[in-house]
Amino acid sequence: MTKYVLSIVPACVLLASCGNIADSEEMMTAFADSCKQGMAGQDIPEALAEKTCECSAGKVKEQELGPMDMLDEDKMMAIGEECAAEIIAEMDADAG
């Protein structure tokens, strides 16, 4: 599961040159779309990709990350790990 979530990092790097991502709804939409496209060819169920990318975009916005933050692999990996933990907990709750 975590390996799927962590695949958002390339999408983040691609969008890092777009300006202040967290302040622009258009940029956030582009971030989420790019994230989904990045996951599309990796045998990741569409619903999981959607949840992962929405979570990641939400955390980028919450933390008001800018272009340099998006290039910080540690920050982006932390976001991916937080989202993975949240998604796994949600799936466990739904299954239980």
JSON list of C-alpha atoms in Angstrom, two decimals:
[
{"chain": "A", "resi": 1, "resn": "MET", "atom": "CA", "xyz": [0.00, 0.00, 0.00]},
{"chain": "A", "resi": 2, "resn": "THR", "atom": "CA", "xyz": [2.68, 2.50, 1.00]},
{"chain": "A", "resi": 3, "resn": "LYS", "atom": "CA", "xyz": [4.57, 2.03, -2.26]},
{"chain": "A", "resi": 4, "resn": "TYR", "atom": "CA", "xyz": [1.47, 3.21, -4.14]},
{"chain": "A", "resi": 5, "resn": "VAL", "atom": "CA", "xyz": [1.12, 6.30, -2.00]},
{"chain": "A", "resi": 6, "resn": "LEU", "atom": "CA", "xyz": [4.77, 7.18, -2.28]},
{"chain": "A", "resi": 7, "resn": "SER", "atom": "CA", "xyz": [4.55, 7.25, -6.07]},
{"chain": "A", "resi": 8, "resn": "ILE", "atom": "CA", "xyz": [3.12, 10.79, -5.82]},
{"chain": "A", "resi": 9, "resn": "VAL", "atom": "CA", "xyz": [6.60, 12.25, -5.42]},
{"chain": "A", "resi": 10, "resn": "PRO", "atom": "CA", "xyz": [7.32, 12.45, -9.19]},
{"chain": "A", "resi": 11, "resn": "ALA", "atom": "CA", "xyz": [4.07, 14.37, -9.69]},
{"chain": "A", "resi": 12, "resn": "CYS", "atom": "CA", "xyz": [5.16, 16.81, -7.01]},
{"chain": "A", "resi": 13, "resn": "VAL", "atom": "CA", "xyz": [8.47, 17.41, -8.68]},
{"chain": "A", "resi": 14, "resn": "LEU", "atom": "CA", "xyz": [6.81, 18.04, -12.04]},
{"chain": "A", "resi": 15, "resn": "LEU", "atom": "CA", "xyz": [4.63, 20.74, -10.54]},
{"chain": "A", "resi": 16, "resn": "ALA", "atom": "CA", "xyz": [7.28, 22.39, -8.41]},
{"chain": "A", "resi": 17, "resn": "SER", "atom": "CA", "xyz": [7.97, 25.07, -10.99]},
{"chain": "A", "resi": 18, "resn": "CYS", "atom": "CA", "xyz": [4.34, 26.20, -11.16]},
{"chain": "A", "resi": 19, "resn": "GLY", "atom": "CA", "xyz": [4.44, 28.86, -8.42]},
{"chain": "A", "resi": 20, "resn": "ASN", "atom": "CA", "xyz": [2.80, 28.81, -5.00]},
{"chain": "A", "resi": 21, "resn": "ILE", "atom": "CA", "xyz": [0.82, 25.63, -5.34]},
{"chain": "A", "resi": 22, "resn": "ALA", "atom": "CA", "xyz": [-1.04, 25.73, -2.03]},
{"chain": "A", "resi": 23, "resn": "ASP", "atom": "CA", "xyz": [-2.54, 29.17, -2.73]},
{"chain": "A", "resi": 24, "resn": "SER", "atom": "CA", "xyz": [-4.00, 28.32, -6.12]},
{"chain": "A", "resi": 25, "resn": "GLU", "atom": "CA", "xyz": [-7.05, 26.11, -6.57]},
{"chain": "A", "resi": 26, "resn": "GLU", "atom": "CA", "xyz": [-6.02, 25.62, -10.21]},
{"chain": "A", "resi": 27, "resn": "MET", "atom": "CA", "xyz": [-2.58, 24.43, -9.12]},
{"chain": "A", "resi": 28, "resn": "MET", "atom": "CA", "xyz": [-4.08, 22.10, -6.52]},
{"chain": "A", "resi": 29, "resn": "THR", "atom": "CA", "xyz": [-6.33, 20.58, -9.18]},
{"chain": "A", "resi": 30, "resn": "ALA", "atom": "CA", "xyz": [-3.33, 20.19, -11.49]},
{"chain": "A", "resi": 31, "resn": "PHE", "atom": "CA", "xyz": [-1.37, 18.58, -8.64]},
{"chain": "A", "resi": 32, "resn": "ALA", "atom": "CA", "xyz": [-4.15, 16.05, -7.97]},
{"chain": "A", "resi": 33, "resn": "ASP", "atom": "CA", "xyz": [-4.61, 15.32, -11.68]},
{"chain": "A", "resi": 34, "resn": "SER", "atom": "CA", "xyz": [-0.87, 14.83, -12.18]},
{"chain": "A", "resi": 35, "resn": "CYS", "atom": "CA", "xyz": [-0.76, 12.57, -9.16]},
{"chain": "A", "resi": 36, "resn": "LYS", "atom": "CA", "xyz": [-3.56, 10.40, -10.59]},
{"chain": "A", "resi": 37, "resn": "GLN", "atom": "CA", "xyz": [-1.86, 10.26, -14.00]},
{"chain": "A", "resi": 38, "resn": "GLY", "atom": "CA", "xyz": [1.38, 9.22, -12.33]},
{"chain": "A", "resi": 39, "resn": "MET", "atom": "CA", "xyz": [-0.38, 6.35, -10.61]},
{"chain": "A", "resi": 40, "resn": "ALA", "atom": "CA", "xyz": [-2.40, 5.29, -13.66]},
{"chain": "A", "resi": 41, "resn": "GLY", "atom": "CA", "xyz": [0.18, 2.97, -15.18]},
{"chain": "A", "resi": 42, "resn": "GLN", "atom": "CA", "xyz": [1.13, 1.24, -11.94]},
{"chain": "A", "resi": 43, "resn": "ASP", "atom": "CA", "xyz": [-1.71, -1.26, -11.46]},
{"chain": "A", "resi": 44, "resn": "ILE", "atom": "CA", "xyz": [-3.16, 0.88, -8.68]},
{"chain": "A", "resi": 45, "resn": "PRO", "atom": "CA", "xyz": [-6.94, 0.67, -8.33]},
{"chain": "A", "resi": 46, "resn": "GLU", "atom": "CA", "xyz": [-8.53, 3.93, -9.49]},
{"chain": "A", "resi": 47, "resn": "ALA", "atom": "CA", "xyz": [-10.38, 4.44, -6.20]},
{"chain": "A", "resi": 48, "resn": "LEU", "atom": "CA", "xyz": [-7.13, 4.08, -4.23]},
{"chain": "A", "resi": 49, "resn": "ALA", "atom": "CA", "xyz": [-5.32, 6.50, -6.53]},
{"chain": "A", "resi": 50, "resn": "GLU", "atom": "CA", "xyz": [-8.17, 8.99, -6.14]},
{"chain": "A", "resi": 51, "resn": "LYS", "atom": "CA", "xyz": [-8.08, 8.79, -2.32]},
{"chain": "A", "resi": 52, "resn": "THR", "atom": "CA", "xyz": [-4.31, 9.00, -2.23]},
{"chain": "A", "resi": 53, "resn": "CYS", "atom": "CA", "xyz": [-4.11, 12.02, -4.50]},
{"chain": "A", "resi": 54, "resn": "GLU", "atom": "CA", "xyz": [-6.94, 13.85, -2.74]},
{"chain": "A", "resi": 55, "resn": "CYS", "atom": "CA", "xyz": [-5.26, 13.24, 0.61]},
{"chain": "A", "resi": 56, "resn": "SER", "atom": "CA", "xyz": [-1.88, 14.39, -0.68]},
{"chain": "A", "resi": 57, "resn": "ALA", "atom": "CA", "xyz": [-3.32, 17.52, -2.27]},
{"chain": "A", "resi": 58, "resn": "GLY", "atom": "CA", "xyz": [-5.18, 18.30, 0.93]},
{"chain": "A", "resi": 59, "resn": "LYS", "atom": "CA", "xyz": [-2.00, 18.00, 2.99]},
{"chain": "A", "resi": 60, "resn": "VAL", "atom": "CA", "xyz": [-0.05, 20.18, 0.55]},
{"chain": "A", "resi": 61, "resn": "LYS", "atom": "CA", "xyz": [-2.74, 22.82, 0.87]},
{"chain": "A", "resi": 62, "resn": "GLU", "atom": "CA", "xyz": [-3.00, 22.50, 4.69]},
{"chain": "A", "resi": 63, "resn": "GLN", "atom": "CA", "xyz": [0.75, 22.94, 5.03]},
{"chain": "A", "resi": 64, "resn": "GLU", "atom": "CA", "xyz": [0.77, 25.78, 2.46]},
{"chain": "A", "resi": 65, "resn": "LEU", "atom": "CA", "xyz": [3.67, 24.21, 0.61]},
{"chain": "A", "resi": 66, "resn": "GLY", "atom": "CA", "xyz": [5.44, 26.15, -2.09]},
{"chain": "A", "resi": 67, "resn": "PRO", "atom": "CA", "xyz": [7.64, 25.05, -4.99]},
{"chain": "A", "resi": 68, "resn": "MET", "atom": "CA", "xyz": [10.77, 24.50, -2.91]},
{"chain": "A", "resi": 69, "resn": "ASP", "atom": "CA", "xyz": [8.79, 22.45, -0.40]},
{"chain": "A", "resi": 70, "resn": "MET", "atom": "CA", "xyz": [7.55, 20.29, -3.23]},
{"chain": "A", "resi": 71, "resn": "LEU", "atom": "CA", "xyz": [11.16, 19.46, -4.09]},
{"chain": "A", "resi": 72, "resn": "ASP", "atom": "CA", "xyz": [11.89, 18.44, -0.50]},
{"chain": "A", "resi": 73, "resn": "GLU", "atom": "CA", "xyz": [11.78, 14.66, -0.72]},
{"chain": "A", "resi": 74, "resn": "ASP", "atom": "CA", "xyz": [11.51, 14.26, 3.06]},
{"chain": "A", "resi": 75, "resn": "LYS", "atom": "CA", "xyz": [8.43, 16.52, 3.25]},
{"chain": "A", "resi": 76, "resn": "MET", "atom": "CA", "xyz": [6.75, 14.81, 0.32]},
{"chain": "A", "resi": 77, "resn": "MET", "atom": "CA", "xyz": [7.55, 11.33, 1.65]},
{"chain": "A", "resi": 78, "resn": "ALA", "atom": "CA", "xyz": [6.10, 12.34, 5.02]},
{"chain": "A", "resi": 79, "resn": "ILE", "atom": "CA", "xyz": [2.90, 13.45, 3.28]},
{"chain": "A", "resi": 80, "resn": "GLY", "atom": "CA", "xyz": [2.75, 10.14, 1.42]},
{"chain": "A", "resi": 81, "resn": "GLU", "atom": "CA", "xyz": [3.27, 8.18, 4.61]},
{"chain": "A", "resi": 82, "resn": "GLU", "atom": "CA", "xyz": [0.60, 10.18, 6.47]},
{"chain": "A", "resi": 83, "resn": "CYS", "atom": "CA", "xyz": [-1.88, 9.57, 3.68]},
{"chain": "A", "resi": 84, "resn": "ALA", "atom": "CA", "xyz": [-1.03, 5.86, 3.53]},
{"chain": "A", "resi": 85, "resn": "ALA", "atom": "CA", "xyz": [-1.60, 5.54, 7.27]},
{"chain": "A", "resi": 86, "resn": "GLU", "atom": "CA", "xyz": [-4.93, 7.38, 7.04]},
{"chain": "A", "resi": 87, "resn": "ILE", "atom": "CA", "xyz": [-6.12, 5.33, 4.07]},
{"chain": "A", "resi": 88, "resn": "ILE", "atom": "CA", "xyz": [-5.11, 2.04, 5.68]},
{"chain": "A", "resi": 89, "resn": "ALA", "atom": "CA", "xyz": [-6.87, 3.01, 8.93]},
{"chain": "A", "resi": 90, "resn": "GLU", "atom": "CA", "xyz": [-10.00, 3.92, 6.95]},
{"chain": "A", "resi": 91, "resn": "MET", "atom": "CA", "xyz": [-9.91, 0.62, 5.05]},
{"chain": "A", "resi": 92, "resn": "ASP", "atom": "CA", "xyz": [-9.45, -1.29, 8.32]},
{"chain": "A", "resi": 93, "resn": "ALA", "atom": "CA", "xyz": [-12.39, 0.55, 9.89]},
{"chain": "A", "resi": 94, "resn": "ASP", "atom": "CA", "xyz": [-14.57, -0.20, 6.86]},
{"chain": "A", "resi": 95, "resn": "ALA", "atom": "CA", "xyz": [-13.60, -3.87, 6.95]},
{"chain": "A", "resi": 96, "resn": "GLY", "atom": "CA", "xyz": [-14.18, -4.22, 10.69]}
]
